[in-house]
Coordinates of C-alpha atoms in Angstrom, one line a residue:
M1 CA 7.4 5.0 -16.5
A2 CA 7.9 4.9 -20.3
I3 CA 4.3 3.9 -20.8
V4 CA 2.9 6.5 -18.5
G5 CA 5.2 9.1 -20.0
H6 CA 4.0 8.2 -23.5
L7 CA 0.3 8.4 -22.3
V8 CA 0.8 11.9 -21.0
G9 CA 2.5 13.1 -24.1
F10 CA 6.3 12.6 -23.6
H11 CA 8.5 10.7 -25.9
P12 CA 10.7 8.1 -24.2
K13 CA 14.1 7.7 -25.9
E14 CA 15.7 4.9 -23.8
V15 CA 14.6 2.4 -21.2
S16 CA 17.4 1.0 -19.1
Y17 CA 17.2 -1.9 -16.7
F18 CA 20.1 -2.2 -14.3
S19 CA 23.3 -0.1 -14.3
G20 CA 26.8 -0.3 -15.5
P21 CA 28.2 -1.5 -18.8
T22 CA 25.6 -2.6 -21.4
I23 CA 25.1 -6.4 -21.7
I24 CA 22.4 -6.1 -24.4
S25 CA 20.8 -3.3 -26.3
F26 CA 18.1 -3.1 -29.0
D27 CA 15.8 -0.7 -30.7
C28 CA 12.0 -1.2 -30.7
F29 CA 9.0 1.1 -30.9
G30 CA 11.3 4.0 -31.6
M31 CA 13.1 3.5 -28.2
T32 CA 16.4 1.9 -27.2
F33 CA 16.1 -0.8 -24.6
R34 CA 19.3 -1.5 -22.6
M35 CA 20.2 -3.9 -19.9
G36 CA 23.3 -3.3 -17.8
C37 CA 25.3 -5.7 -15.8
I38 CA 24.8 -4.4 -12.2
P39 CA 21.3 -5.4 -11.0
I40 CA 20.3 -2.1 -9.4
A41 CA 18.1 0.7 -10.7
A42 CA 16.1 1.3 -13.8
N43 CA 15.8 4.5 -15.8
V44 CA 13.7 6.0 -18.5
Q45 CA 15.2 8.8 -20.6
F46 CA 12.8 11.1 -22.3
G47 CA 13.4 13.6 -25.1
D48 CA 13.6 17.4 -24.8
D49 CA 9.9 17.6 -24.5
F50 CA 10.1 16.3 -20.9
D51 CA 12.2 19.3 -19.8
R52 CA 9.6 21.6 -21.4
G53 CA 6.7 19.6 -20.1
G54 CA 4.3 20.7 -17.4
C55 CA 5.2 20.1 -13.7
W56 CA 2.2 17.9 -13.0
R57 CA 2.8 15.7 -16.0
K58 CA 6.4 15.2 -14.9
I59 CA 5.3 14.3 -11.4
V60 CA 2.8 11.8 -12.7
V61 CA 5.6 10.1 -14.7
M62 CA 8.1 10.2 -11.8
L63 CA 5.7 8.7 -9.3
S64 CA 4.3 6.0 -11.6
G65 CA 7.0 3.5 -10.9
C66 CA 6.4 3.9 -7.1
V67 CA 2.7 3.5 -7.6
L68 CA 3.2 0.3 -9.5
L69 CA 5.5 -1.1 -6.8
I70 CA 2.8 -0.3 -4.2
V71 CA 0.2 -2.1 -6.3
I72 CA 2.5 -5.1 -6.6
A73 CA 3.0 -5.1 -2.8
V74 CA -0.8 -5.0 -2.2
I75 CA -1.4 -7.8 -4.6
C76 CA 1.4 -10.1 -3.5
V77 CA 1.6 -9.7 0.3
P78 CA -0.9 -11.9 2.2
A79 CA -3.8 -10.5 4.2
A80 CA -3.6 -7.1 2.5
N81 CA -0.5 -6.1 4.4
G82 CA 1.2 -4.6 1.3
F83 CA 0.4 -1.0 2.0
P84 CA 1.1 -1.1 5.7
E85 CA 4.5 -2.7 4.8
F86 CA 5.2 0.3 2.5
L87 CA 4.3 2.8 5.2
S88 CA 6.4 1.0 7.9
A89 CA 9.4 1.1 5.6
F90 CA 10.0 4.9 6.1
P91 CA 10.7 4.7 9.9
E92 CA 12.6 1.3 9.4
I93 CA 15.0 3.0 7.0
F94 CA 15.9 5.7 9.4
R95 CA 16.1 3.4 12.5
G96 CA 18.1 0.9 10.5
T97 CA 20.6 3.5 9.3
T98 CA 20.9 5.4 12.6
D99 CA 21.3 2.3 14.8
A100 CA 22.9 -0.2 12.5
N101 CA 24.0 -2.5 15.3
G102 CA 20.7 -2.5 17.1
A103 CA 17.7 -1.9 14.8
G104 CA 19.6 -2.8 11.6
V105 CA 20.5 -6.2 12.9
A106 CA 17.0 -6.7 14.2
Y107 CA 15.5 -5.9 10.8
A108 CA 17.9 -8.2 9.1
K109 CA 16.8 -11.1 11.4
L110 CA 13.2 -10.3 10.8
A111 CA 13.8 -10.3 7.0
L112 CA 15.5 -13.7 7.2
A113 CA 12.6 -15.1 9.3
Y114 CA 10.2 -13.7 6.7
I115 CA 12.1 -15.3 3.8
Q116 CA 12.1 -18.7 5.6
S117 CA 8.4 -18.7 6.4
H118 CA 6.8 -17.2 3.3
N119 CA 6.6 -17.9 -0.4
G120 CA 8.4 -16.1 -3.2
L121 CA 5.3 -14.0 -4.1
A122 CA 5.1 -12.6 -0.6
L123 CA 8.8 -11.8 -0.6
L124 CA 8.3 -10.0 -4.0
G125 CA 5.5 -8.0 -2.4
I126 CA 7.5 -7.0 0.7
T127 CA 10.5 -6.1 -1.5
A128 CA 8.3 -4.0 -3.8
A129 CA 6.8 -2.2 -0.7
K130 CA 10.2 -1.4 0.8
L131 CA 11.7 -0.4 -2.6
A132 CA 8.8 2.0 -3.2
A133 CA 9.6 3.7 0.1
I134 CA 13.3 4.0 -0.7
I135 CA 12.6 5.5 -4.1
L136 CA 10.2 8.1 -2.6
M137 CA 12.9 9.4 -0.2
P138 CA 13.7 13.1 -0.8
I139 CA 17.2 12.3 -2.1
P140 CA 17.8 14.3 -5.4
V141 CA 18.7 11.3 -7.5
L142 CA 15.6 9.3 -6.5
N143 CA 12.0 9.8 -7.6
G144 CA 11.0 11.5 -4.4
G145 CA 13.8 14.1 -4.8
Q146 CA 13.1 14.5 -8.5
T147 CA 9.4 15.2 -7.6
L148 CA 10.4 17.8 -5.1
M149 CA 12.8 19.4 -7.6
A150 CA 10.0 19.5 -10.2
L151 CA 7.7 21.2 -7.6
W152 CA 10.4 23.6 -6.6
S153 CA 11.3 24.5 -10.2
S154 CA 7.7 25.2 -11.1
A155 CA 7.6 27.9 -8.4
F156 CA 11.1 29.2 -8.6
S157 CA 13.7 29.4 -11.3
I158 CA 16.6 26.9 -10.6
P159 CA 19.8 27.5 -12.6
Q160 CA 20.9 24.4 -14.4
T161 CA 24.3 24.4 -12.6
L162 CA 22.5 24.5 -9.2
A163 CA 20.3 21.6 -10.2
Q164 CA 23.4 19.6 -11.3
R165 CA 25.1 20.3 -8.0
I166 CA 22.0 19.2 -6.1
M167 CA 22.0 15.9 -8.1
L168 CA 25.7 15.4 -7.3
V169 CA 25.1 15.8 -3.6
G170 CA 22.3 13.2 -4.0
L171 CA 24.7 10.8 -5.6
L172 CA 27.1 11.2 -2.7
L173 CA 24.3 10.3 -0.2

């Protein structure tokens, strides 16, 4: 996202891998690179120019990470099943969360069988496909929710306090 943001004219300030307390941090190329200790999430913080940037440039940046994950899935998953795996993740997420004892257990068993029968590259591809689907969900703190917020704020004025409350609700989900 930092590279795409730079290419469309934004100035990345910080690139963070993982969350939580910082394990290591260094400055390079005018940015701070930081690694946290909890292996979830990644984040790019841009300067004030991002807030003032055009809606479509923001959307390109917000979706660039998801596009990269889909490309990884298409490259890594055998027999060109990367994109279908990405598409199937959306209903799987809803079925798995609404019927945790039924569909959720079945998906866990399928995942275990896949891990046992495929190589690490295929597993990386499947993980990338499913992660791209999760990130695109319309939850305010995820890229899908941020994209919807950018589209909404380009058409309507959203007070900063309302945007912060929407983000807080997204964190609680």
